[in-house]
Amino acid sequence: MPSSEKIIELQKLYQSSKKPLWMIHPRSKFYVYPYYLTLGLTVGVSLYYTGRALLGIKASK
């Protein structure tokens, strides 16, 4: 368990920041940005192939 000093430091960090909660921690960019990239790619590819299916375009062999 972290020391009480560390808990107070983290409490000050989280309560004094104007950033969204998920972006406050210094390591959060290493978790959030790859998530955004993966989410964007999967949604983009899904929409692309959904559009192709609706238009009846088949993959060439």
Rosetta silent file (secondary structure, phi, psi, omega in degrees, C-alpha in Angstrom):
SEQUENCE: MPSSEKIIELQKLYQSSKKPLWMIHPRSKFYVYPYYLTLGLTVGVSLYYTGRALLGIKASK
SCORE:     score description
SCORE:     0.000 S_00000001
   1 L     0.000  137.041 -179.675    0.000    0.000    0.000 S_00000001
   2 L   -64.589  154.525  178.726    1.370    3.459   -0.853 S_00000001
   3 L   -68.524  162.391 -178.387    2.496    5.705    1.934 S_00000001
   4 H   -66.762  -28.278  176.962    0.162    8.399    3.188 S_00000001
   5 H   -66.041  -41.747  179.407    2.460   11.081    1.717 S_00000001
   6 H   -64.743  -39.478  179.034    2.123    9.554   -1.746 S_00000001
   7 H   -63.284  -42.082  179.609   -1.654    9.409   -1.386 S_00000001
   8 H   -66.558  -39.371  177.064   -1.789   13.093   -0.456 S_00000001
   9 H   -61.376  -46.088  179.856    0.442   13.995   -3.438 S_00000001
  10 H   -65.647  -37.300  178.140   -1.804   12.073   -5.812 S_00000001
  11 H   -62.347  -43.622  177.517   -4.914   13.618   -4.275 S_00000001
  12 H   -63.479  -41.139  179.382   -3.498   17.110   -4.871 S_00000001
  13 H   -59.889  -48.075 -176.560   -2.554   16.155   -8.429 S_00000001
  14 H   -72.922  -35.174 -176.103   -6.036   14.902   -9.278 S_00000001
  15 H   -81.693  -23.875 -176.523   -7.989   17.641   -7.499 S_00000001
  16 H   -93.343   -8.427 -175.584   -5.986   20.609   -8.812 S_00000001
  17 L   -84.301  146.959  175.943   -5.969   19.613  -12.480 S_00000001
  18 L   -97.968   -2.537 -179.865   -8.352   21.028  -15.081 S_00000001
  19 L   -74.753  161.206  172.079   -7.787   18.076  -17.439 S_00000001
  20 L   -61.327  153.674 -174.062  -10.326   15.267  -17.816 S_00000001
  21 H   -55.364  -40.230 -175.655   -9.894   12.559  -15.195 S_00000001
  22 H   -76.339   -6.681  179.646   -8.494    9.988  -17.639 S_00000001
  23 H  -111.966    5.357 -174.190   -5.749   12.402  -18.828 S_00000001
  24 L   -75.018  -46.181 -174.366   -4.445   13.654  -15.466 S_00000001
  25 L   -65.055  143.222 -178.618   -1.874   10.998  -14.629 S_00000001
  26 L   -59.388  -29.561  179.770    1.537   11.452  -16.327 S_00000001
  27 L   -88.307   -1.691 -173.397    1.404    7.950  -17.856 S_00000001
  28 H   -64.222  -30.933 -179.673   -2.129    8.302  -19.166 S_00000001
  29 H   -64.596  -25.910  178.144   -1.026    9.405  -22.637 S_00000001
  30 H   -75.428  -17.490  177.555    0.656    6.016  -23.095 S_00000001
  31 H  -100.361  -40.680 -171.413   -2.690    4.317  -22.492 S_00000001
  32 H   -77.000  -45.414 -175.929   -5.208    6.749  -23.983 S_00000001
  33 H   -66.165  -42.273  172.939   -3.615    7.627  -27.338 S_00000001
  34 H   -62.641  -33.473  176.405   -3.070    4.012  -28.469 S_00000001
  35 H   -64.066  -46.607  178.244   -6.670    3.328  -27.409 S_00000001
  36 H   -60.365  -42.299  179.582   -7.920    6.255  -29.510 S_00000001
  37 H   -62.409  -47.994  179.894   -5.836    5.072  -32.474 S_00000001
  38 H   -63.641  -43.183  178.632   -7.114    1.497  -32.214 S_00000001
  39 H   -62.019  -45.519  179.800  -10.707    2.636  -31.761 S_00000001
  40 H   -62.443  -43.217  179.355  -10.485    4.977  -34.750 S_00000001
  41 H   -65.074  -44.099 -178.156   -8.955    2.332  -36.994 S_00000001
  42 H   -67.508  -39.490  177.682  -11.478   -0.354  -36.094 S_00000001
  43 H   -67.412  -42.129  179.770  -14.451    1.971  -36.548 S_00000001
  44 H   -62.324  -46.520  179.856  -13.018    3.291  -39.821 S_00000001
  45 H   -65.957  -40.159  178.541  -12.370   -0.154  -41.283 S_00000001
  46 H   -62.205  -44.320  178.793  -15.784   -1.393  -40.153 S_00000001
  47 H   -66.452  -37.130  178.570  -17.537    1.556  -41.803 S_00000001
  48 H   -60.790  -50.648 -178.051  -15.471    1.135  -44.979 S_00000001
  49 H   -73.530  -26.103  173.334  -16.416   -2.511  -45.402 S_00000001
  50 H   -66.326  -42.638  176.642  -20.026   -1.848  -44.403 S_00000001
  51 H   -62.203  -41.362  177.805  -20.225    0.713  -47.200 S_00000001
  52 H   -64.034  -38.948 -179.884  -18.725   -1.747  -49.667 S_00000001
  53 H   -67.895  -39.542  179.353  -21.232   -4.404  -48.609 S_00000001
  54 H   -66.250  -33.646  179.072  -24.162   -1.996  -48.989 S_00000001
  55 H   -84.275   -6.831  177.942  -23.007   -1.049  -52.477 S_00000001
  56 L    78.477   22.428  179.775  -22.524   -4.701  -53.432 S_00000001
  57 L   -85.020  121.545 -179.943  -18.796   -4.377  -54.144 S_00000001
  58 L   -99.322  155.528  178.011  -17.084   -7.740  -53.809 S_00000001
  59 L   -70.854  136.995  178.965  -13.390   -8.335  -53.200 S_00000001
  60 L   -82.527  146.028 -178.154  -11.464   -9.169  -56.362 S_00000001
  61 L  -107.028    0.000    0.000   -9.548  -12.441  -56.422 S_00000001
